């Protein structure tokens, strides 16, 4: 990418974001918040977990994002018999009697990990290592993954029989956990109209791998005021029962609070949210805008919170 001033680069990211949103909107009806958080995770170099009942176009959404971003895309359908080597690849004996590494589907830019909670922990861990290290190890040799690299995983909240829920420590690898809701009546009418005819909507490609890496570096270079940084760290600290900054009700409502990775993602997410909103530096409102999908899967509700019918979003809203 050619060198630009920071203001020009920020404006270019905002314009690219709006173009991508428009293209995705040709295929995906509604789900504006979900699309926003997926794109923020892409530009922040994070991963995203999508949770929703079947039929809400989770897979179609991820496929559409990969098409618009002109990135290599692989879909892995997680099943109970999936092995780690089915994801990362394996060493095989070649015709020359030497072992060689055959890369698995994880060697791509965008990975759709479909129904990640349907596979045993050992296989989940293989993908989560790749997410964290941006590399995989086979037979003692480390193989770097393509850049940029994102995992967009889906999870079905119903039919829990035969599933392996992701432990909190592994959920922490995802920048966002986003819930997809049922469409409104008008949106569902539009979905049915679009999907029951022969017309297929084509999308235009925007941004290649090099441009995305450029924008990821731009997001990291955005300045942030000390008061915004301290607000984000204090917001996370409020979720920790028994901590110095614990909110008044937290001891009773939470068993466990968020760790330092939440603070890092709050600032990265706020920086990106600020730029796509037309600002050149994040403020407290930007931190709050990304807080729920960042903190929601990093806090564990107590029996009292569940008995009172309080969701994690309710508890986070009390912290603002």
XYZ file of C-alpha atoms in Angstrom:
320
model
C 0.000 0.000 0.000
C 1.241 3.512 -0.728
C 1.944 5.773 2.219
C -0.962 7.989 3.264
C -1.507 10.433 6.072
C -3.256 8.946 9.103
C -6.409 10.968 8.386
C -6.557 9.840 4.744
C -5.977 6.234 5.784
C -8.731 6.410 8.421
C -11.111 7.888 5.854
C -10.169 5.105 3.421
C -10.973 2.464 6.056
C -14.352 4.065 6.768
C -15.158 4.149 3.034
C -14.030 0.519 2.557
C -16.169 -0.542 5.533
C -19.249 1.151 4.067
C -18.660 -0.445 0.631
C -18.292 -3.891 2.207
C -21.468 -3.390 4.255
C -23.352 -2.456 1.074
C -22.104 -5.539 -0.787
C -22.938 -7.905 2.097
C -26.390 -6.280 2.297
C -27.106 -7.504 -1.253
C -27.115 -11.091 0.060
C -27.747 -10.836 3.809
C -30.983 -9.149 4.899
C -30.754 -7.356 8.267
C -28.245 -8.596 10.886
C -26.577 -5.157 10.788
C -25.024 -5.437 14.261
C -23.647 -8.911 13.513
C -22.048 -7.753 10.247
C -20.551 -4.737 12.031
C -18.918 -6.885 14.720
C -17.570 -9.408 12.184
C -15.913 -6.605 10.205
C -14.524 -4.971 13.368
C -12.982 -8.330 14.318
C -11.466 -8.609 10.822
C -9.890 -5.137 10.985
C -8.780 -5.720 14.593
C -7.132 -9.061 13.682
C -9.474 -10.995 15.995
C -11.796 -13.990 15.723
C -15.573 -14.115 16.034
C -18.036 -16.709 17.400
C -21.575 -16.590 16.004
C -24.345 -18.191 18.059
C -27.814 -18.765 16.657
C -30.483 -21.344 15.902
C -30.377 -23.129 12.511
C -31.590 -21.250 9.454
C -30.361 -17.754 10.375
C -27.819 -17.707 7.504
C -24.705 -17.917 9.696
C -22.828 -19.952 7.085
C -24.056 -17.793 4.185
C -22.969 -14.664 6.065
C -19.403 -15.943 6.541
C -19.184 -17.104 2.922
C -20.407 -13.700 1.722
C -17.837 -11.876 3.876
C -15.033 -13.994 2.378
C -16.292 -13.313 -1.173
C -16.472 -9.552 -0.642
C -13.004 -9.451 0.976
C -11.420 -11.458 -1.877
C -9.759 -13.866 0.543
C -9.182 -17.608 0.405
C -11.972 -19.355 2.294
C -12.345 -22.846 3.765
C -15.284 -24.353 5.592
C -14.727 -27.066 8.202
C -17.830 -28.929 9.323
C -17.145 -29.978 12.909
C -18.398 -33.471 13.746
C -17.814 -35.835 16.695
C -15.360 -37.968 14.653
C -13.241 -35.046 13.354
C -9.530 -35.449 14.192
C -6.924 -32.689 14.724
C -5.123 -33.826 11.561
C -8.364 -33.203 9.612
C -7.905 -29.516 10.470
C -4.176 -28.820 10.565
C -2.928 -31.477 8.131
C -0.596 -34.448 8.581
C 2.798 -35.906 7.739
C 2.577 -38.633 5.106
C 5.194 -40.924 3.601
C 5.900 -39.867 0.041
C 6.976 -41.949 -2.954
C 10.598 -40.962 -2.238
C 10.324 -42.631 1.205
C 10.511 -39.236 2.943
C 7.798 -37.745 5.108
C 6.190 -34.581 3.829
C 3.566 -32.305 5.369
C 0.176 -32.108 3.635
C -1.534 -28.880 4.833
C -5.104 -29.137 6.143
C -8.002 -26.744 5.515
C -6.802 -24.377 8.264
C -4.237 -23.065 5.755
C -6.532 -20.368 4.410
C -7.374 -16.716 5.171
C -10.913 -17.189 6.479
C -11.950 -20.370 8.246
C -15.611 -21.100 8.855
C -15.631 -23.482 11.824
C -19.210 -24.710 11.485
C -20.809 -25.981 14.721
C -17.534 -25.892 16.641
C -19.243 -27.327 19.734
C -19.959 -30.640 17.958
C -16.355 -31.864 18.059
C -14.345 -33.212 21.034
C -11.992 -30.925 23.030
C -8.803 -32.338 21.448
C -9.946 -31.270 17.983
C -11.251 -27.919 19.252
C -7.830 -27.321 20.833
C -6.063 -27.897 17.492
C -8.028 -25.054 15.909
C -7.694 -22.814 18.959
C -3.888 -23.221 18.915
C -3.878 -22.076 15.291
C -6.049 -19.073 16.264
C -3.660 -18.038 19.023
C -0.281 -18.749 17.412
C -1.213 -18.126 13.744
C 0.816 -21.297 13.122
C 0.460 -25.069 13.516
C 2.960 -27.675 14.652
C 3.177 -31.121 13.056
C 5.889 -33.684 13.824
C 7.826 -31.014 15.724
C 7.905 -28.599 12.777
C 6.085 -25.257 12.938
C 4.201 -24.133 9.834
C 3.099 -20.491 9.581
C -0.462 -19.782 8.451
C -1.409 -17.367 5.676
C -2.006 -13.754 6.704
C -4.510 -12.326 7.360
C -6.082 -15.246 9.248
C -9.542 -15.225 10.850
C -11.697 -17.897 12.367
C -15.435 -17.291 12.233
C -17.002 -20.099 14.240
C -20.699 -20.937 14.546
C -22.460 -22.584 17.441
C -26.003 -23.874 17.779
C -27.535 -22.962 21.183
C -30.161 -25.711 21.014
C -29.745 -29.481 20.650
C -27.106 -29.608 23.371
C -27.077 -33.426 23.398
C -23.867 -34.735 21.856
C -22.097 -31.368 22.004
C -18.872 -30.290 23.685
C -19.279 -26.698 24.938
C -16.143 -24.570 24.614
C -14.467 -24.008 28.011
C -14.150 -20.392 29.212
C -10.377 -20.393 28.569
C -10.977 -21.313 24.925
C -13.898 -18.921 24.501
C -11.435 -16.198 25.567
C -9.605 -16.638 22.225
C -12.586 -15.126 20.416
C -12.693 -11.335 20.293
C -16.508 -11.299 19.954
C -19.284 -13.709 20.758
C -22.287 -12.472 18.795
C -25.837 -13.805 19.024
C -27.993 -13.834 15.884
C -31.653 -13.105 16.443
C -34.700 -14.013 14.376
C -35.381 -11.534 11.556
C -38.220 -9.048 11.796
C -41.404 -9.784 9.823
C -40.392 -7.418 6.987
C -36.872 -8.869 6.869
C -38.185 -12.438 6.749
C -40.520 -11.535 3.869
C -37.480 -10.168 2.006
C -35.391 -13.280 2.816
C -38.110 -15.590 1.491
C -38.557 -13.455 -1.646
C -34.790 -13.526 -2.330
C -34.270 -17.233 -1.676
C -37.238 -18.743 -3.494
C -36.523 -17.340 -6.945
C -33.906 -18.188 -9.574
C -32.214 -14.787 -9.296
C -28.804 -14.984 -7.601
C -27.282 -11.786 -6.264
C -23.616 -11.293 -7.213
C -21.244 -9.365 -4.939
C -18.271 -7.210 -5.914
C -14.905 -7.915 -4.330
C -13.359 -5.221 -2.135
C -9.981 -5.301 -0.358
C -7.317 -7.950 -0.807
C -5.065 -9.530 1.844
C -2.423 -6.779 1.584
C -4.977 -3.999 2.064
C -6.551 -5.740 5.082
C -3.146 -6.116 6.775
C -2.532 -2.405 6.073
C -5.829 -1.462 7.762
C -5.099 -3.795 10.699
C -1.835 -1.922 11.297
C -3.693 1.377 10.933
C -6.181 0.390 13.664
C -3.296 -0.439 16.027
C -1.665 2.944 15.315
C -4.781 4.983 16.165
C -4.081 7.115 19.268
C -6.216 6.625 22.357
C -6.566 9.093 25.240
C -5.486 7.954 28.710
C -8.969 8.451 30.160
C -10.474 6.121 27.511
C -7.762 3.507 28.100
C -8.304 3.675 31.868
C -12.099 3.492 31.419
C -11.750 0.250 29.413
C -9.406 -1.350 31.958
C -11.604 -0.249 34.868
C -14.737 -1.584 33.109
C -13.072 -5.014 32.916
C -11.837 -4.746 36.515
C -15.430 -4.089 37.650
C -16.358 -7.627 36.531
C -13.902 -9.302 38.940
C -15.500 -10.381 42.251
C -13.339 -9.376 45.192
C -11.198 -7.072 43.060
C -10.183 -3.497 43.891
C -12.691 -1.975 41.436
C -15.431 -4.632 41.699
C -18.887 -3.162 41.063
C -21.285 -3.275 44.075
C -23.414 -6.167 42.787
C -20.657 -8.167 41.119
C -19.799 -10.285 44.158
C -23.374 -11.587 44.183
C -24.024 -11.814 40.430
C -20.753 -13.180 39.037
C -18.582 -16.170 39.882
C -15.799 -15.085 37.571
C -14.729 -11.907 35.788
C -12.924 -11.062 32.544
C -9.142 -11.224 32.132
C -6.638 -8.777 30.573
C -7.392 -9.973 27.024
C -10.811 -8.330 27.409
C -9.143 -4.953 28.084
C -6.948 -5.335 25.000
C -9.897 -6.210 22.780
C -12.006 -3.359 24.207
C -9.371 -0.839 23.121
C -8.754 -2.447 19.699
C -12.500 -2.736 19.081
C -13.098 0.856 20.235
C -10.361 2.140 17.893
C -11.907 0.372 14.906
C -15.446 1.387 15.906
C -14.324 5.018 16.109
C -12.817 4.991 12.596
C -15.810 3.351 10.918
C -17.999 5.927 12.719
C -15.996 8.819 11.214
C -13.800 9.645 14.236
C -10.004 9.642 14.429
C -9.683 8.569 18.065
C -12.005 6.476 20.259
C -14.026 7.853 23.145
C -15.884 6.148 26.004
C -18.983 5.618 23.806
C -16.869 3.511 21.412
C -15.709 1.310 24.296
C -19.317 0.847 25.412
C -20.423 0.064 21.829
C -18.191 -3.032 21.663
C -18.329 -4.036 25.350
C -21.231 -6.531 25.396
C -19.987 -8.983 22.713
C -16.443 -8.733 24.138
C -17.291 -9.182 27.827
C -20.372 -11.428 27.564
C -18.482 -14.728 27.098
C -15.727 -13.795 29.556
C -17.874 -13.505 32.669
C -19.592 -16.357 34.470
C -22.960 -15.679 36.095
C -23.687 -16.870 39.618
C -26.679 -18.883 40.754
C -28.241 -15.619 42.006
C -28.008 -13.959 38.565
C -29.530 -16.995 36.853
C -32.313 -17.214 39.459
C -33.141 -13.533 38.888
C -33.197 -14.062 35.116
C -30.315 -11.643 34.498
C -28.362 -12.138 31.272
C -24.692 -11.260 30.899
C -25.795 -8.237 28.807
C -27.971 -7.038 31.720
C -25.025 -7.287 34.107
C -22.639 -5.494 31.710
C -25.195 -2.694 31.222
C -25.158 -2.169 35.019
C -21.380 -1.627 34.857
C -21.526 1.314 32.429
